[in-house]
């Protein structure tokens, strides 16, 4: 253990760096403005000169977070990485989550690697299906959530009605940090409740540069904005009476959610969000390990892989494992050990990746994300460390809802087919289920969102030279079961039992009725919902 002891100065430096980190992701229903907000945040941090070039669907092909050919073809962002920038005296790590209508496990994995989530809500639509799904994942993970009501420049719902919806549907008590002055569609600015001042926004180059802001005292605001100001103060006052004051404890415990209003497209309210992240969001802190301890941030380097991505670079179809640093300093070239295998390897190629932008990084601190290039032995959920070993909890494997049988189109390429399927499974692109009945030639691919199949097809053809055929299965529901179920369910219509590569036995059902029938007829059969289980790969 003595080798783990750092000099007090070094330990202090690491603790200081960790406390400067804010690592978060934006969660939203597609079209709520996630890409627009990401770019507005980057603009504020002056990472990119103008936001307009990459803003919105019409120019989406230029969007900084697009990289796969398929993404470009479809104009959607499938993969995710991290954007890092400095703001005030902090380092902000914004982890990009896929923005398409389908779900994929990627989104969930990103949420395993952040310390906070920003829930972006379209002012005209309120909480939508995917916002709710993602919110639920955050709740399960105990992630604090900042809520941003976006598109306030357009006609939308009433602000208090939106607050009621948040409380009713999420159970979170809204605690406004800013409150909109002017109804949706007539966005004049916000009352900054923390600093008790009116932040007046004016339109400027339709969002291509930072919004012009002026600050006024409440008295000046009342004179300037009249009823709009009085109403804002009354509304926020009503919420304050409902005890919506913000304290860090209730925010971190998931009881309250700080509220902000924005128009990402006009860059209104974006600086206020950055300030909220700096002032309120949790800094990178010690992360619990599987043994119930927590390796302090100033301990020697450790981290875990939350995402593996291949084919990011058209020129060299490479393989990048994204690691969230949990403790210590990551230094490029350091030799780290993979907990699952006990193997060590040198991290010669380490990068920071966001969209097509890549930069070699030499150092990273807790909260940061490092892309390890060509680390093909790494899998999602793997822990890495130097000096004393650590294992971080596995990333939950989510319940698949879509199932398709895969077969090689060309029997002579069966070897490539198998290698490809195995590799994609290791990367976490897809879950693979097998049964004696179906045989190895026809594994069942299982996904959270159907787009995962498209990624598999594309990768199988282009990366592995093993084009395949997919055939949809009628199942939509999976439950964890035991080997007893194999016999019992072999005769049941609308059900099938398969074994996942991590050893779990899954019973698949056509629909909830098929499941209920089985539960009724075989009450002793174990049929557990999936969702809290772990990727056992990381347990060795
Ligand atoms: P997403 O990543 O969450 O899917 O959303 P995205 O940023 O692509 O935004 C979806 C649409 O909403 C885009 O319009 C975008 O310009 C618009 N938008 C985003 N934020 C705001 C906002 O604060 N106010 C208004 N009025 N619109 C906003 P689009 O029509 O699809 O593209 P474009 O023609 O505007 O480029």
Coordinates of C-alpha atoms and ligand atoms in Angstrom, one line a residue:
X1 CA 0.0 0.0 0.0
X2 CA 2.9 2.4 0.7
X3 CA 3.3 2.8 -3.1
X4 CA -0.2 4.3 -3.1
X5 CA 0.7 7.2 -0.9
X6 CA 1.0 10.4 -2.8
X7 CA 2.8 13.5 -1.5
X8 CA 0.4 15.9 0.2
X9 CA 1.0 18.4 -2.5
X10 CA 0.1 16.0 -5.3
X11 CA -3.0 14.7 -3.4
X12 CA -4.1 18.3 -3.0
X13 CA -3.6 19.1 -6.6
X14 CA -5.8 16.1 -7.6
X15 CA -8.5 16.9 -5.1
X16 CA -8.4 20.5 -6.4
X17 CA -8.8 19.4 -10.0
X18 CA -11.6 17.0 -9.1
X19 CA -13.5 19.7 -7.3
X20 CA -13.2 21.9 -10.5
X21 CA -14.9 19.2 -12.6
X22 CA -18.6 19.2 -13.6
X23 CA -19.4 16.1 -15.6
X24 CA -22.9 16.0 -17.0
X25 CA -25.2 14.9 -19.9
X26 CA -28.2 16.5 -21.4
X27 CA -31.3 14.2 -21.5
X28 CA -34.3 15.1 -23.7
X29 CA -36.8 13.9 -26.1
X30 CA -35.6 14.3 -29.7
X31 CA -36.1 17.8 -31.0
X32 CA -36.3 19.5 -27.6
X33 CA -33.0 21.2 -28.6
X34 CA -30.2 19.1 -27.2
X35 CA -27.8 19.6 -30.1
X36 CA -28.7 23.3 -30.2
X37 CA -28.0 23.6 -26.5
X38 CA -24.8 21.7 -26.8
X39 CA -23.5 24.0 -29.4
X40 CA -24.7 27.1 -27.5
X41 CA -22.8 25.8 -24.4
X42 CA -19.7 25.3 -26.5
X43 CA -20.2 28.8 -28.0
X44 CA -20.3 30.3 -24.6
X45 CA -17.1 28.5 -23.7
X46 CA -15.8 29.9 -27.0
X47 CA -14.8 26.5 -28.2
X48 CA -16.4 27.2 -31.6
X49 CA -16.7 30.6 -33.2
X50 CA -20.3 30.6 -34.3
X51 CA -23.1 28.3 -33.4
X52 CA -25.1 28.8 -36.5
X53 CA -23.0 26.6 -38.7
X54 CA -23.8 23.5 -36.7
X55 CA -27.2 24.5 -35.4
X56 CA -30.3 22.5 -36.0
X57 CA -31.5 19.9 -38.4
X58 CA -31.0 21.7 -41.7
X59 CA -27.2 21.8 -41.2
X60 CA -27.1 18.7 -39.1
X61 CA -24.7 17.0 -41.5
X62 CA -22.1 19.5 -40.2
X63 CA -22.9 18.8 -36.6
X64 CA -19.8 18.4 -34.6
X65 CA -21.0 15.2 -33.0
X66 CA -21.7 13.3 -36.3
X67 CA -19.2 10.7 -37.4
X68 CA -20.4 7.4 -38.7
X69 CA -21.4 7.3 -42.3
X70 CA -24.8 6.1 -41.2
X71 CA -25.2 9.0 -39.0
X72 CA -24.4 11.3 -41.9
X73 CA -26.8 9.5 -44.2
X74 CA -29.6 9.8 -41.8
X75 CA -28.7 13.1 -40.4
X76 CA -28.8 11.9 -36.9
X77 CA -26.3 11.4 -34.1
X78 CA -25.8 7.8 -33.1
X79 CA -22.6 7.8 -31.2
X80 CA -21.6 9.8 -28.3
X81 CA -18.4 11.3 -26.8
X82 CA -17.4 14.1 -24.6
X83 CA -17.0 17.8 -25.1
X84 CA -14.6 19.5 -22.6
X85 CA -14.3 23.2 -22.0
X86 CA -13.4 25.6 -19.3
X87 CA -15.9 28.0 -17.8
X88 CA -15.1 30.4 -15.0
X89 CA -12.7 28.4 -12.9
X90 CA -14.2 25.0 -13.7
X91 CA -13.7 22.3 -16.3
X92 CA -17.0 21.2 -17.9
X93 CA -17.3 17.8 -19.3
X94 CA -20.5 17.5 -21.4
X95 CA -21.1 13.9 -22.4
X96 CA -23.1 13.6 -25.6
X97 CA -26.0 11.2 -25.6
X98 CA -27.6 9.9 -28.8
X99 CA -30.3 12.2 -30.0
X100 CA -32.4 10.0 -32.2
X101 CA -35.9 8.7 -31.5
X102 CA -34.7 5.2 -30.8
X103 CA -33.1 4.2 -27.6
X104 CA -29.9 2.4 -27.4
X105 CA -27.9 1.2 -24.5
X106 CA -25.4 3.9 -25.2
X107 CA -27.6 6.5 -23.7
X108 CA -27.9 4.5 -20.5
X109 CA -24.2 3.9 -20.3
X110 CA -23.4 7.6 -20.7
X111 CA -25.6 8.2 -17.7
X112 CA -23.5 5.8 -15.7
X113 CA -20.5 8.0 -16.3
X114 CA -21.9 11.5 -15.3
X115 CA -22.4 13.2 -12.0
X116 CA -25.5 15.2 -13.0
X117 CA -28.1 15.4 -15.8
X118 CA -29.7 18.4 -17.5
X119 CA -33.3 17.5 -18.4
X120 CA -34.2 19.6 -21.4
X121 CA -37.9 20.2 -21.8
X122 CA -39.6 21.7 -24.8
X123 CA -41.8 24.5 -23.5
X124 CA -44.6 23.7 -25.9
X125 CA -44.6 19.9 -25.2
X126 CA -43.7 19.4 -21.6
X127 CA -42.4 16.1 -20.5
X128 CA -42.3 13.6 -23.4
X129 CA -41.9 9.9 -23.5
X130 CA -38.2 9.7 -23.8
X131 CA -37.7 12.5 -21.2
X132 CA -39.6 10.3 -18.8
X133 CA -37.7 7.2 -19.7
X134 CA -34.4 8.9 -19.2
X135 CA -35.6 10.6 -16.1
X136 CA -36.4 7.2 -14.7
X137 CA -32.8 6.0 -15.4
X138 CA -31.4 9.1 -13.7
X139 CA -33.6 8.4 -10.7
X140 CA -32.5 4.8 -10.5
X141 CA -28.9 5.9 -10.6
X142 CA -29.4 8.7 -8.1
X143 CA -28.3 11.4 -10.5
X144 CA -29.2 14.9 -9.6
X145 CA -31.2 16.7 -12.3
X146 CA -31.2 20.3 -13.4
X147 CA -34.3 21.1 -15.5
X148 CA -34.2 23.5 -18.4
X149 CA -37.4 24.7 -20.1
X150 CA -36.3 25.4 -23.6
X151 CA -37.8 27.2 -26.6
X152 CA -39.3 29.9 -24.5
X153 CA -39.1 32.2 -27.5
X154 CA -41.9 30.2 -29.0
X155 CA -45.5 30.0 -27.8
X156 CA -45.8 27.2 -25.3
X157 CA -47.4 26.0 -22.1
X158 CA -47.9 28.1 -19.0
X159 CA -44.8 28.2 -16.7
X160 CA -46.6 27.2 -13.6
X161 CA -48.5 24.4 -15.4
X162 CA -45.1 23.1 -16.5
X163 CA -43.9 23.1 -12.9
X164 CA -47.0 21.2 -11.9
X165 CA -46.3 18.6 -14.6
X166 CA -42.8 18.1 -13.4
X167 CA -43.9 17.6 -9.8
X168 CA -46.7 15.3 -10.7
X169 CA -44.8 13.1 -13.2
X170 CA -41.4 13.0 -11.7
X171 CA -42.0 13.7 -8.0
X172 CA -39.3 16.4 -8.1
X173 CA -40.0 19.7 -6.5
X174 CA -39.1 22.5 -8.9
X175 CA -36.7 25.0 -7.4
X176 CA -36.3 28.0 -9.8
X177 CA -32.9 29.5 -10.2
X178 CA -34.2 31.7 -13.0
X179 CA -37.8 32.5 -13.9
X180 CA -39.0 33.6 -17.3
X181 CA -40.1 37.2 -17.7
X182 CA -42.7 37.2 -20.4
X183 CA -44.9 34.2 -21.4
X184 CA -43.6 31.6 -23.8
X185 CA -43.3 33.3 -27.2
X186 CA -42.6 36.7 -25.6
X187 CA -39.2 36.0 -23.9
X188 CA -37.8 39.2 -22.4
X189 CA -35.4 37.7 -20.1
X190 CA -35.2 36.0 -16.7
X191 CA -35.4 36.9 -13.1
X192 CA -32.2 35.5 -11.6
X193 CA -33.4 34.6 -8.2
X194 CA -30.0 33.9 -6.8
X195 CA -28.7 37.3 -7.6
X196 CA -32.0 39.1 -7.5
X197 CA -31.7 40.8 -10.8
X198 CA -33.4 40.9 -14.1
X199 CA -31.3 39.5 -17.0
X200 CA -32.6 41.1 -20.1
X201 CA -32.0 39.3 -23.4
X202 CA -32.0 40.8 -26.8
X203 CA -31.9 39.0 -30.1
X204 CA -28.7 39.0 -31.9
X205 CA -27.7 37.3 -35.1
X206 CA -30.4 34.6 -34.5
X207 CA -28.2 32.7 -32.1
X208 CA -25.0 32.7 -34.1
X209 CA -23.2 34.6 -31.3
X210 CA -23.7 35.0 -27.6
X211 CA -26.9 36.8 -26.7
X212 CA -26.6 40.4 -25.6
X213 CA -27.6 40.6 -22.0
X214 CA -28.1 43.6 -19.7
X215 CA -28.8 43.5 -16.0
X216 CA -31.3 45.5 -14.1
X217 CA -32.4 45.7 -10.5
X218 CA -35.9 44.5 -9.6
X219 CA -37.1 48.2 -9.5
X220 CA -35.7 48.9 -12.9
X221 CA -37.2 45.7 -14.2
X222 CA -40.6 46.6 -12.9
X223 CA -40.4 50.0 -14.6
X224 CA -39.1 48.5 -17.8
X225 CA -41.2 45.3 -18.2
X226 CA -44.4 46.3 -16.2
X227 CA -46.9 43.4 -16.0
X228 CA -44.5 40.8 -17.4
X229 CA -42.1 41.5 -14.5
X230 CA -44.9 41.5 -11.8
X231 CA -46.3 38.2 -13.1
X232 CA -42.8 36.6 -13.1
X233 CA -42.3 37.7 -9.5
X234 CA -45.7 36.5 -8.5
X235 CA -45.3 33.1 -10.1
X236 CA -41.8 32.5 -8.7
X237 CA -43.2 33.7 -5.3
X238 CA -45.9 31.1 -5.5
X239 CA -43.3 28.4 -6.0
X240 CA -41.2 29.8 -3.1
X241 CA -44.3 29.5 -0.9
X242 CA -44.5 25.9 -1.9
X243 CA -41.1 25.5 -0.3
X244 CA -39.1 25.2 -3.6
X245 CA -36.0 26.9 -2.2
X246 CA -32.9 25.2 -3.5
X247 CA -30.4 23.6 -1.2
X248 CA -27.7 21.3 -2.4
X249 CA -28.7 18.5 -0.1
X250 CA -32.2 18.1 -1.5
X251 CA -31.0 18.6 -5.1
X252 CA -28.3 15.9 -4.7
X253 CA -30.8 13.6 -3.0
X254 CA -33.1 13.9 -6.0
X255 CA -35.9 15.6 -4.1
X256 CA -35.7 19.0 -5.9
X257 CA -34.7 20.0 -9.4
X258 CA -33.3 23.5 -10.1
X259 CA -35.2 25.2 -12.9
X260 CA -34.0 27.4 -15.6
X261 CA -35.6 28.9 -18.7
X262 CA -33.8 29.1 -22.1
X263 CA -34.0 29.6 -25.7
X264 CA -31.0 27.6 -26.9
X265 CA -31.5 28.7 -30.5
X266 CA -31.1 32.3 -29.4
X267 CA -28.5 31.6 -26.8
X268 CA -30.8 33.0 -24.1
X269 CA -30.3 31.5 -20.7
X270 CA -27.3 29.5 -21.7
X271 CA -24.8 31.4 -19.5
X272 CA -27.2 31.0 -16.6
X273 CA -27.1 27.2 -17.1
X274 CA -23.3 27.2 -17.1
X275 CA -23.4 29.3 -13.9
X276 CA -25.9 26.8 -12.3
X277 CA -23.6 23.9 -13.2
X278 CA -20.6 25.7 -11.7
X279 CA -22.4 26.8 -8.6
X280 CA -24.6 23.8 -7.9
X281 CA -23.8 20.7 -9.8
X282 CA -21.8 18.1 -7.9
X283 CA -18.1 18.0 -8.6
X284 CA -16.3 14.7 -9.4
X285 CA -16.2 12.8 -6.1
X286 CA -15.1 9.4 -4.8
X287 CA -16.9 6.7 -6.6
X288 CA -18.2 3.6 -4.7
X289 CA -16.6 0.3 -5.7
X290 CA -18.1 -3.2 -5.7
X291 CA -16.8 -3.8 -2.2
X292 CA -18.8 -1.0 -0.7
X293 CA -15.8 1.3 -0.3
X294 CA -15.0 4.4 -2.3
X295 CA -11.6 5.0 -3.8
X296 CA -10.8 8.6 -2.9
X297 CA -10.3 10.9 -5.9
X298 CA -6.7 11.6 -4.9
X299 CA -5.9 7.8 -4.9
X300 CA -3.8 6.5 -7.8
X301 CA -5.5 6.4 -11.2
X302 CA -8.6 4.4 -11.7
X303 CA -11.6 4.6 -14.1
X304 CA -14.1 2.5 -15.9
X305 CA -15.1 2.0 -19.5
X306 CA -18.6 3.3 -20.2
X307 CA -18.6 3.0 -23.9
X308 CA -16.7 1.3 -26.7
X309 CA -16.9 2.7 -30.2
X310 CA -15.5 1.3 -33.4
X311 CA -15.4 2.8 -36.9
X312 CA -15.2 6.4 -35.7
X313 CA -12.5 7.3 -38.1
X314 CA -13.2 6.5 -41.7
X315 CA -9.5 6.6 -42.6
X316 CA -8.6 3.9 -40.0
X317 CA -11.6 2.0 -38.7
X318 CA -10.4 2.0 -35.2
X319 CA -11.7 1.1 -31.8
X320 CA -11.9 3.6 -29.0
X321 CA -12.8 2.7 -25.4
X322 CA -14.1 5.7 -23.4
X323 CA -13.0 5.8 -19.9
X324 CA -14.4 7.9 -17.1
X325 CA -11.6 8.8 -14.8
X326 CA -12.6 8.2 -11.2
X327 CA -9.4 8.8 -9.2
X328 CA -5.9 10.1 -9.6
X329 CA -4.3 11.4 -12.8
X330 CA -4.4 9.7 -16.1
X331 CA -1.2 10.2 -17.9
X332 CA -0.8 9.2 -21.5
X333 CA 1.6 6.3 -21.8
X334 CA 0.9 5.0 -18.3
X335 CA 0.5 1.3 -17.9
X336 CA -2.9 0.4 -16.5
X337 CA -4.3 -2.9 -15.3
X338 CA -7.7 -4.2 -16.4
X339 CA -9.5 -5.6 -13.4
X340 CA -11.5 -8.2 -15.2
X341 CA -8.4 -10.0 -16.7
X342 CA -5.6 -8.7 -14.6
X343 CA -3.8 -7.9 -17.8
X344 CA -1.9 -4.7 -18.2
X345 CA -1.4 -2.5 -21.2
X346 CA 0.2 0.8 -22.1
X347 CA -2.1 3.7 -22.9
X348 CA 0.0 5.0 -25.7
X349 CA -2.9 6.5 -27.7
X350 CA -5.2 8.5 -25.6
X351 CA -7.6 11.1 -27.0
X352 CA -10.3 13.5 -26.2
X353 CA -13.0 12.9 -28.7
X354 CA -16.0 15.0 -29.7
X355 CA -17.6 14.3 -33.0
X356 CA -14.9 14.5 -35.6
X357 CA -12.7 16.5 -33.4
X358 CA -9.9 14.6 -31.8
X359 CA -7.1 15.8 -29.7
X360 CA -4.4 13.8 -28.1
X361 CA -4.6 14.2 -24.4
X362 CA -1.7 13.9 -22.0
X363 CA -3.4 14.2 -18.7
X364 CA -6.9 13.8 -17.3
X365 CA -8.4 14.2 -13.8
X366 CA -11.4 12.6 -12.0
X367 CA -14.5 13.5 -14.0
X368 CA -12.8 13.6 -17.3
X369 CA -13.3 11.2 -20.2
X370 CA -10.4 9.7 -22.0
X371 CA -10.7 7.8 -25.3
X372 CA -8.2 5.0 -25.5
X373 CA -7.5 4.1 -29.1
X374 CA -7.1 0.6 -30.2
X375 CA -7.7 -0.8 -26.8
X376 CA -9.6 -3.7 -28.3
X377 CA -9.4 -5.9 -25.2
X378 CA -11.5 -3.4 -23.3
X379 CA -15.2 -3.9 -22.8
X380 CA -18.0 -1.8 -21.5
X381 CA -18.0 -1.9 -17.7
X382 CA -14.3 -2.8 -17.4
X383 CA -12.4 -1.1 -14.5
X384 CA -8.9 0.1 -14.9
X385 CA -6.4 1.0 -12.3
X386 CA -2.8 1.5 -11.4
X387 CA -1.3 0.3 -8.1
X388 CA -3.9 -1.0 -5.7
X389 CA -6.7 -2.8 -7.6
X390 CA -10.3 -1.6 -7.7
X391 CA -13.5 -2.7 -9.3
X392 CA -16.3 -0.3 -10.0
X393 CA -19.9 -1.6 -10.2
X394 CA -20.9 -3.0 -13.5
X395 CA -23.0 -0.9 -15.8
X396 CA -26.5 -2.3 -15.8
X397 CA -27.5 -4.2 -18.9
X398 CA -31.0 -3.0 -19.9
X399 CA -34.0 -5.1 -20.8
X400 CA -34.0 -5.7 -24.5
X401 CA -37.3 -5.1 -26.3
X402 CA -36.4 -6.0 -29.8
X403 CA -35.2 -9.4 -31.1
X404 CA -34.0 -10.5 -34.5
X405 CA -32.3 -13.7 -35.7
X406 CA -29.0 -13.1 -37.5
X407 CA -27.7 -15.4 -40.2
X408 CA -24.7 -15.0 -42.4
X409 CA -25.7 -14.2 -46.0
X410 CA -22.7 -16.1 -47.3
X411 CA -22.2 -19.5 -45.6
X412 CA -18.5 -19.4 -46.6
X413 CA -18.0 -16.4 -44.5
X414 CA -19.4 -18.0 -41.3
X415 CA -16.1 -17.5 -39.5
X416 CA -16.1 -13.7 -40.1
X417 CA -19.8 -13.7 -39.2
X418 CA -19.1 -15.3 -35.8
X419 CA -16.1 -13.1 -35.1
X420 CA -18.1 -10.0 -36.0
X421 CA -21.0 -10.9 -33.8
X422 CA -18.7 -11.7 -30.9
X423 CA -16.8 -8.4 -31.3
X424 CA -20.0 -6.3 -31.5
X425 CA -21.3 -8.0 -28.4
X426 CA -18.1 -7.3 -26.5
X427 CA -18.3 -3.6 -27.6
X428 CA -21.8 -3.6 -26.1
X429 CA -23.4 -2.8 -29.5
X430 CA -25.9 -5.6 -29.1
X431 CA -26.8 -8.4 -26.7
X432 CA -26.5 -11.9 -28.1
X433 CA -28.8 -14.8 -27.1
X434 CA -28.4 -18.4 -28.1
X435 CA -30.2 -21.7 -27.7
X436 CA -29.4 -25.3 -28.7
X437 CA -32.6 -25.3 -30.7
X438 CA -31.6 -22.4 -32.9
X439 CA -27.9 -23.4 -33.0
X440 CA -24.8 -21.2 -33.3
X441 CA -25.5 -20.3 -36.9
X442 CA -28.5 -18.3 -36.0
X443 CA -28.0 -16.3 -32.8
X444 CA -30.7 -14.0 -31.6
X445 CA -29.7 -10.4 -31.4
X446 CA -31.5 -8.4 -28.7
X447 CA -31.6 -4.6 -28.5
X448 CA -33.1 -1.8 -26.4
X449 CA -33.8 0.2 -29.6
X450 CA -34.2 -1.0 -33.1
X451 CA -31.5 1.3 -34.5
X452 CA -28.9 -1.0 -32.8
X453 CA -29.7 -3.6 -35.5
X454 CA -28.8 -1.1 -38.2
X455 CA -25.5 -0.4 -36.6
X456 CA -24.8 -4.1 -36.4
X457 CA -25.7 -4.6 -40.1
X458 CA -23.6 -1.8 -41.1
X459 CA -20.6 -2.9 -39.1
X460 CA -20.9 -6.5 -40.1
X461 CA -20.8 -5.6 -43.8
X462 CA -18.2 -2.9 -43.6
X463 CA -15.9 -3.8 -40.7
X464 CA -16.1 -7.6 -40.8
X465 CA -16.9 -8.4 -44.4
X466 CA -19.7 -10.6 -43.3
X467 CA -23.1 -9.4 -44.6
X468 CA -26.0 -10.9 -42.8
X469 CA -29.7 -11.3 -42.9
X470 CA -31.9 -10.3 -40.0
X471 CA -35.3 -11.8 -39.3
X472 CA -37.6 -10.2 -36.8
X473 CA -39.0 -12.2 -33.9
X474 CA -42.4 -11.4 -32.5
X475 CA -41.1 -11.0 -28.9
X476 CA -41.2 -7.6 -27.1
X477 CA -40.6 -8.6 -23.5
X478 CA -37.8 -10.3 -21.6
X479 CA -37.6 -11.7 -18.1
X480 CA -34.7 -13.3 -16.2
X481 CA -35.4 -16.9 -15.4
X482 CA -33.7 -20.2 -14.5
X483 CA -32.9 -23.3 -16.4
X484 CA -36.2 -24.9 -15.1
X485 CA -38.1 -22.6 -17.5
X486 CA -36.5 -24.1 -20.6
X487 CA -38.5 -27.3 -20.1
X488 CA -41.7 -25.6 -19.0
X489 CA -41.8 -22.9 -21.7
X490 CA -40.7 -25.2 -24.6
X491 CA -44.3 -26.0 -25.2
X492 CA -45.8 -22.5 -24.5
X493 CA -47.0 -20.5 -27.5
X494 CA -45.6 -16.9 -27.6
X495 CA -42.6 -17.6 -25.4
X496 CA -39.0 -18.9 -25.8
X497 CA -36.0 -19.3 -23.5
X498 CA -32.5 -18.3 -24.6
X499 CA -29.2 -17.9 -22.9
X500 CA -27.3 -14.6 -23.0
X501 CA -23.6 -14.7 -23.4
X502 CA -23.1 -13.5 -19.8
X503 CA -24.8 -16.7 -18.7
X504 CA -28.2 -15.2 -17.8
X505 CA -31.2 -17.1 -19.0
X506 CA -33.8 -15.0 -20.6
X507 CA -37.4 -15.9 -21.2
X508 CA -38.9 -13.9 -24.1
X509 CA -42.6 -13.3 -24.5
X510 CA -44.7 -11.9 -27.4
X511 CA -46.4 -9.5 -25.1
X512 CA -47.5 -8.9 -21.5
X513 CA -50.5 -11.2 -22.0
X514 CA -48.3 -14.1 -22.9
X515 CA -46.2 -13.4 -19.8
X516 CA -49.2 -13.1 -17.6
X517 CA -50.6 -16.4 -18.9
X518 CA -47.4 -18.2 -18.0
X519 CA -47.2 -16.5 -14.6
X520 CA -50.8 -17.7 -13.9
X521 CA -50.2 -21.3 -15.1
X522 CA -46.7 -21.7 -13.6
X523 CA -46.7 -19.5 -10.5
X524 CA -43.4 -21.2 -9.2
X525 CA -41.4 -20.1 -12.3
X526 CA -39.0 -17.3 -11.6
X527 CA -39.6 -14.5 -14.1
X528 CA -37.8 -11.4 -12.9
X529 CA -37.8 -8.1 -14.6
X530 CA -34.5 -7.1 -16.1
X531 CA -33.0 -3.7 -15.4
X532 CA -31.0 -3.9 -12.3
X533 CA -28.8 -6.7 -13.3
X534 CA -25.2 -6.3 -14.1
X535 CA -23.0 -6.9 -17.0
X536 CA -21.2 -9.9 -15.5
X537 CA -18.3 -9.5 -17.9
X538 CA -16.8 -7.1 -15.5
X539 CA -16.9 -9.5 -12.6
X540 CA -14.5 -11.7 -14.4
Ligands
LIG1 P1 -32.4 17.6 -30.6 O1 -30.9 17.6 -30.6 O2 -32.9 17.6 -29.2 O3 -33.1 16.6 -31.4 O4 -32.9 19.0 -31.1 P2 -32.2 20.1 -32.0 O5 -31.2 20.9 -31.3 O6 -31.9 19.5 -33.3 O7 -33.5 21.1 -32.2 C1 -34.6 20.7 -32.9 C2 -35.3 21.8 -33.5 O8 -35.7 22.8 -32.5 C3 -34.4 22.6 -34.5 O9 -35.3 23.1 -35.5 C4 -33.9 23.7 -33.7 O10 -33.4 24.8 -34.4 C5 -35.1 24.0 -32.8 N1 -34.7 24.7 -31.5 C6 -33.8 24.3 -30.6 N2 -33.8 25.1 -29.6 C7 -34.7 26.1 -29.9 C8 -35.2 27.2 -29.2 O11 -34.7 27.5 -28.1 N3 -36.1 28.0 -29.8 C9 -36.6 27.6 -31.0 N4 -37.6 28.4 -31.5 N5 -36.3 26.6 -31.7 C10 -35.3 25.8 -31.1 P3 -35.4 22.5 -37.0 O12 -36.5 23.2 -37.6 O13 -35.4 21.1 -36.9 O14 -34.0 23.0 -37.6 P4 -33.6 24.4 -38.1 O15 -34.3 24.6 -39.4 O16 -34.0 25.4 -37.0 O17 -32.1 24.4 -38.2

